[in-house]
Tab-separated table of C-alpha atoms in Angstrom:
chain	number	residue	atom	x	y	z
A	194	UNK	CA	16.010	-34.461	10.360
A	195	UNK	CA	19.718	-33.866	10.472
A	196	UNK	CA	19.488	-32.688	14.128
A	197	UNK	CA	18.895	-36.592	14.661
A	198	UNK	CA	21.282	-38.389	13.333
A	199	UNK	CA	24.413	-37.587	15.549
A	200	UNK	CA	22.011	-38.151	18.663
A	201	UNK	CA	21.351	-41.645	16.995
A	202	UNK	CA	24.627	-42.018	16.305
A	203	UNK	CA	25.666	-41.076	20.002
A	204	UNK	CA	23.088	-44.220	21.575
A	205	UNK	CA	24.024	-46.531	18.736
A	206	UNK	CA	27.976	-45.989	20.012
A	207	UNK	CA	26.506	-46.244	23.570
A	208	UNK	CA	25.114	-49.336	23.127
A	209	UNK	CA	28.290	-50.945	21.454
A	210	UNK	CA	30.278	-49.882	24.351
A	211	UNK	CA	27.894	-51.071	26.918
A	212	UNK	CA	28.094	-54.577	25.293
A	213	UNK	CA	31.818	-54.433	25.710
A	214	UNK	CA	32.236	-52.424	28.830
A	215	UNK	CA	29.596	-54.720	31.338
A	216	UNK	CA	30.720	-56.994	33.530
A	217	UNK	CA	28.212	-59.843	32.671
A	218	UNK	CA	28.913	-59.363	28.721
A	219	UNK	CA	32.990	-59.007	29.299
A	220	UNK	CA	32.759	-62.601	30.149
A	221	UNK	CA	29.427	-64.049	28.857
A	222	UNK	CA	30.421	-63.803	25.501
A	223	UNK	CA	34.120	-65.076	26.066
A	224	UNK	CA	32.202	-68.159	27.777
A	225	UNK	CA	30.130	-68.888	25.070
A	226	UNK	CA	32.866	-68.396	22.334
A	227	UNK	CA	35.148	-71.030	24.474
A	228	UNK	CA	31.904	-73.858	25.093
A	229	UNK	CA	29.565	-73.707	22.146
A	230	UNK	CA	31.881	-74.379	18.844
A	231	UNK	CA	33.272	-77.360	20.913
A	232	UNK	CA	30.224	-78.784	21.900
A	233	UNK	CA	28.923	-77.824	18.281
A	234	UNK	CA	32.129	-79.600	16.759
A	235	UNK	CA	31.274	-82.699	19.550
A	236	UNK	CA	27.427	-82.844	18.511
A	237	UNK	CA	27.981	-82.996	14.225
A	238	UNK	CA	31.022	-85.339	15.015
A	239	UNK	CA	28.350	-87.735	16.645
A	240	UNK	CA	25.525	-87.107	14.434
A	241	UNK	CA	27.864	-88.257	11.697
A	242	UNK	CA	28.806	-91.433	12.928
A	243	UNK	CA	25.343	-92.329	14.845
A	244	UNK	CA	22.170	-93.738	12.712
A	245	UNK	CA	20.426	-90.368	14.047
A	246	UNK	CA	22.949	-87.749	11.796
A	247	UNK	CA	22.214	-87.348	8.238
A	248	UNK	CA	24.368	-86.862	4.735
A	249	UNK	CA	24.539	-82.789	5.139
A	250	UNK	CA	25.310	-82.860	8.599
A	251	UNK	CA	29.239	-83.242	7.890
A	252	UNK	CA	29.077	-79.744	6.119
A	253	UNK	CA	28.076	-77.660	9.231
A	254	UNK	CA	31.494	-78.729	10.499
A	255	UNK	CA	32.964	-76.711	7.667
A	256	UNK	CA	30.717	-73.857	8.379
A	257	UNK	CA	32.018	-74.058	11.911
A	258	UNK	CA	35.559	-73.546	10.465
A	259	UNK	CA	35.135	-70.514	9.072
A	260	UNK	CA	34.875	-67.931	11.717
A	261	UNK	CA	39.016	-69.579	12.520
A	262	UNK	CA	40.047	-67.184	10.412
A	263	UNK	CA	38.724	-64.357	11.888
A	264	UNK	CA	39.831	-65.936	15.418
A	265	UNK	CA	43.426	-65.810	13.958
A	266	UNK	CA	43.072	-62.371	12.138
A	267	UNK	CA	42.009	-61.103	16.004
A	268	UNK	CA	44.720	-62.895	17.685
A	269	UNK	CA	47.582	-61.173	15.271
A	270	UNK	CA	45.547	-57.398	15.438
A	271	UNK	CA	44.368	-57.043	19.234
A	272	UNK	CA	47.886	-56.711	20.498
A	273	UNK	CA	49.050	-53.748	18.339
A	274	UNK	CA	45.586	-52.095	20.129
A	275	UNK	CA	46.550	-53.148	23.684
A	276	UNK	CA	49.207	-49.942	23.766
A	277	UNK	CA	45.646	-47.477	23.260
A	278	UNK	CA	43.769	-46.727	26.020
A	279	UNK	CA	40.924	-46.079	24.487
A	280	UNK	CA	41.022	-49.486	22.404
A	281	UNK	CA	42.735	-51.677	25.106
A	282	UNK	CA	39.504	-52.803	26.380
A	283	UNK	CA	37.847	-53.859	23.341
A	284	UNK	CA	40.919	-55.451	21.859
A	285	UNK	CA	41.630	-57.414	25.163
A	286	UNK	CA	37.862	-58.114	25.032
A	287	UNK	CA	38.527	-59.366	21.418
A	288	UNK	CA	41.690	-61.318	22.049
A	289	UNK	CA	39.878	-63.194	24.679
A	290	UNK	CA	37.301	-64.174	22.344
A	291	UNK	CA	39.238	-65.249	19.538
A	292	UNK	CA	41.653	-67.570	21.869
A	293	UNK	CA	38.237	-69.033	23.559
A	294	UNK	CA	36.829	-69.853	20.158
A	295	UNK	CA	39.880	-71.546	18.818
A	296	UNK	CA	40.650	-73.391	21.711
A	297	UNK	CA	37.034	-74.696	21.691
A	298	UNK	CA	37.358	-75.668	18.145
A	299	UNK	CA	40.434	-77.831	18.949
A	300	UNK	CA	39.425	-78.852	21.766
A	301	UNK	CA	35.568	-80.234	19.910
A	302	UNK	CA	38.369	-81.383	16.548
A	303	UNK	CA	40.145	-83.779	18.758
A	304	UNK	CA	37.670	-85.045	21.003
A	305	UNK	CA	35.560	-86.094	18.035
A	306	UNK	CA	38.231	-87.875	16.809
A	307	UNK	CA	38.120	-90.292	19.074
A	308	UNK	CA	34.311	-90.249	19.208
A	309	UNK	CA	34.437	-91.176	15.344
A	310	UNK	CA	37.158	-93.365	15.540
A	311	UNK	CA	35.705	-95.568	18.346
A	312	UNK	CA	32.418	-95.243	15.375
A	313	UNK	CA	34.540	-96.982	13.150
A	314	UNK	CA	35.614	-100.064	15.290
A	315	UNK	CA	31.987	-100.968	15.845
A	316	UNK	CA	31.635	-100.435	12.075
A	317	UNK	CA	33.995	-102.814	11.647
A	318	UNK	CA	32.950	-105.503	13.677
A	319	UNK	CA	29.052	-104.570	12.384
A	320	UNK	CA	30.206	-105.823	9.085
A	321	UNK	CA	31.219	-108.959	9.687
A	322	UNK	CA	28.048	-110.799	8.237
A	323	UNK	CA	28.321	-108.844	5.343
A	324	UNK	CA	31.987	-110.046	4.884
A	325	UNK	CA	31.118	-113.588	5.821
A	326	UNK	CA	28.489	-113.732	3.324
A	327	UNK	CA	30.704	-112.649	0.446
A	328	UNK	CA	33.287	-114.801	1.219
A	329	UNK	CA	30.776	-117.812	1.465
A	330	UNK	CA	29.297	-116.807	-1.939
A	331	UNK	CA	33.026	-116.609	-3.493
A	332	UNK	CA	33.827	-120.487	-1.714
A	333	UNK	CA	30.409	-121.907	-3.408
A	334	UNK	CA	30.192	-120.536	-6.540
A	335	UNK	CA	33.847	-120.146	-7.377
A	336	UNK	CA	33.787	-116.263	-8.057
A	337	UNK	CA	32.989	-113.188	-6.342
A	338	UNK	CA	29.453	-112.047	-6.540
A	339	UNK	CA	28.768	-109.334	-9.254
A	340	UNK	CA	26.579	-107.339	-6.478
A	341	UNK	CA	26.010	-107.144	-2.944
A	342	UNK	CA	22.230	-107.744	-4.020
A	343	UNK	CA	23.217	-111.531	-5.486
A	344	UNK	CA	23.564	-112.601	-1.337
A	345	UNK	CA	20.113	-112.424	-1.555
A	346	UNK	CA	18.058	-114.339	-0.397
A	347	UNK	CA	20.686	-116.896	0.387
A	348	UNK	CA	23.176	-115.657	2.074
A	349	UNK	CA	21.911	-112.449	3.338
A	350	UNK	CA	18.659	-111.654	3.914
A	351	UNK	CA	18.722	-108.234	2.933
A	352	UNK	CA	21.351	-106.122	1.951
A	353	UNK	CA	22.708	-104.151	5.540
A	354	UNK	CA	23.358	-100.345	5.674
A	355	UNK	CA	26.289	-98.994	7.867
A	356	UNK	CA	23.959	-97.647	10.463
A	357	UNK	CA	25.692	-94.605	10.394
A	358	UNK	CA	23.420	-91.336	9.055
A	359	UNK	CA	25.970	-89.338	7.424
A	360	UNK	CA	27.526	-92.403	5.524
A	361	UNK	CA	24.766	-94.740	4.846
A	362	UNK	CA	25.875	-97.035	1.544
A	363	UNK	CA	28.503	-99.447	1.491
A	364	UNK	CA	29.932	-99.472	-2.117
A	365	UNK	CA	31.030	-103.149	-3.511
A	366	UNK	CA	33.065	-103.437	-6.549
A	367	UNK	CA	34.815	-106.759	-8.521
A	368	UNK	CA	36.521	-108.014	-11.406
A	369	UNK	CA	38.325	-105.193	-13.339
A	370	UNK	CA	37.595	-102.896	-10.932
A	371	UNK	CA	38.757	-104.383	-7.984
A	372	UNK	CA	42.028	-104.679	-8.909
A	373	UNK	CA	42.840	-101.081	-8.454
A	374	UNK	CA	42.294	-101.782	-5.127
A	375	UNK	CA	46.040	-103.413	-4.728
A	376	UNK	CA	44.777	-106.370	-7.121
A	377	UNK	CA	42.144	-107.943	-4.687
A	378	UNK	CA	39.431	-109.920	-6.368
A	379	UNK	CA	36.533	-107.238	-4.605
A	380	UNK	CA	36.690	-104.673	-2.374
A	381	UNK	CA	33.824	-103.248	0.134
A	382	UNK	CA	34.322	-99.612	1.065
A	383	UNK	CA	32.244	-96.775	2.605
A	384	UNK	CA	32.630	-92.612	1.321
A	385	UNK	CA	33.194	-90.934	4.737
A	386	UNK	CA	34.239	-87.423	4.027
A	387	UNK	CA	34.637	-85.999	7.511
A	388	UNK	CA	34.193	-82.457	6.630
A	389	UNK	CA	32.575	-82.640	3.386
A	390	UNK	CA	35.750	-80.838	1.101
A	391	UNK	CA	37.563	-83.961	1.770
A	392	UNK	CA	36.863	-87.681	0.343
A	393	UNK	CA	38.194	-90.076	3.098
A	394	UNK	CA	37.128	-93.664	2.713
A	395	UNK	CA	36.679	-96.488	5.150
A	396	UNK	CA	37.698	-99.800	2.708
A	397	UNK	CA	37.611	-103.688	3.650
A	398	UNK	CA	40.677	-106.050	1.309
A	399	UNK	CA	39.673	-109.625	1.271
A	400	UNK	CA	43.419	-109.845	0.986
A	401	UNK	CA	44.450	-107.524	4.060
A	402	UNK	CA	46.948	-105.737	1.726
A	403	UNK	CA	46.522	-102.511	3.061
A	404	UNK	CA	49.148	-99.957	1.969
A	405	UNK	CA	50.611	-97.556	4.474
A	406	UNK	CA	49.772	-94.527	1.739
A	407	UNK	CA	47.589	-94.203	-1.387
A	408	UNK	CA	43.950	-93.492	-2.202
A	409	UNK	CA	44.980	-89.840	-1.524
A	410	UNK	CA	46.025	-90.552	1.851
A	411	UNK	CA	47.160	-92.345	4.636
A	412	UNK	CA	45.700	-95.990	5.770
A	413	UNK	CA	44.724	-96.209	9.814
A	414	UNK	CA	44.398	-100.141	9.906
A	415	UNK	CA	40.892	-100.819	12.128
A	416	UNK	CA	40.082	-104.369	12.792
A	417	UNK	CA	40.324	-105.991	9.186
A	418	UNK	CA	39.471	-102.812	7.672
A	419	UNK	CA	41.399	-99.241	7.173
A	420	UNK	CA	40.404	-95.870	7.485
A	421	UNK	CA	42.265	-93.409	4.640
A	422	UNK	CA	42.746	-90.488	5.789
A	423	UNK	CA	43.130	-87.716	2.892
């Protein structure tokens, strides 16, 4: 039996090395480390915003996030192996991969951005009629309604979601506990935690008062609504 193992040991060393040392795997892998977290980044980013996503898809960004850290623990180690010739090939081989991944990532972060911004202008505009039909209930009744669910069947015909998978709800609130929202009579808003550790919020002021900072962030103004940004 123990006249096996170093002969194991021998192909299982082989085998590592061939994955480093061929030609098609020296870049294949680099390739895939600087494409696929982007495009993964680009794909939840869109799910989020897009009627198609769903509440746990903003989590897999996080997931995504993790394997940074390694990228950066590479990126400070390969050099010191660069000055071994035995381990210059694998750290090089390394190096690239860990530069690849995190440009990727940065590249898929910032890109998305803009995808989920642009998300939230059409949001914006999308809930108009709810809005209107608030307003119009405040103007003939006098007050605010106590729910979103009192515009019906009057003013609203049913009560709208945001069309948007990951953040479905929008969350109404008057009276007492509007007025922590700078003292406006109600307030709409919409949880839209980006990469589910943080708790930005997407909020609609019948008073436009938006502050610059507060809510645990900063305010984005969007149309007549603002985006906090923890």
């Amino acid at each position: 039996m123990s006249q096996h193992f170093p002969q194991q040991e021998t192909d299982c060393s082989k085998e590592r090395w061939f994955w480093i040392a061929s030609p098609r795997a020296y870049w294949r892998t680099p390739l895939i480390c600087l494409f696929a977290p982007g495009l993964l980044q680009l794909l939840i980013g869109w799910l989020a915003v897009s009627r198609f996503g769903f509440k746990f898809v903003i989590g897999f960004s996080l997931v995504l996030s993790f394997p940074v850290l390694v990228a950066l623990f590479g990126i400070l180690i390969s050099p010191f192996f660069l000055f071994s010739k035995k381990r210059r090939r694998i750290a090089a081989f390394g190096l690239l991969c860990s530069i690849a991944y995190i440009i990727s990532l940065f590249f898929g972060v910032i890109v998305g951005e803009h995808i989920r911004r642009a998300a939230f202008v059409e949001l914006a505009e999308r809930s108009k009629p709810l809005v209107e039909a608030v307003k119009k209930y405040e103007q003939t009744y006098g007050n605010p309604p106590e729910s979103l669910e009192a515009l019906i069947p009057k003013f609203l015909l049913q009560v709208p979601t945001t069309e948007m998978g990951a953040y479905p709800k929008y969350e109404y609130v008057v009276g007492d506990q509007a007025k922590r929202f700078e003292g406006n009579p109600w307030a709409l808003y919409v949880f839209t935690p980006a990469a589910g550790i943080n708790f930005d919020q997407f909020m609609y002021f019948p008073l436009q008062n938006y502050p610059k900072k507060g809510y645990g962030g900063w305010l984005e103004q969007i149309g007549d609504w603002a985006y906090v940004h923890e």
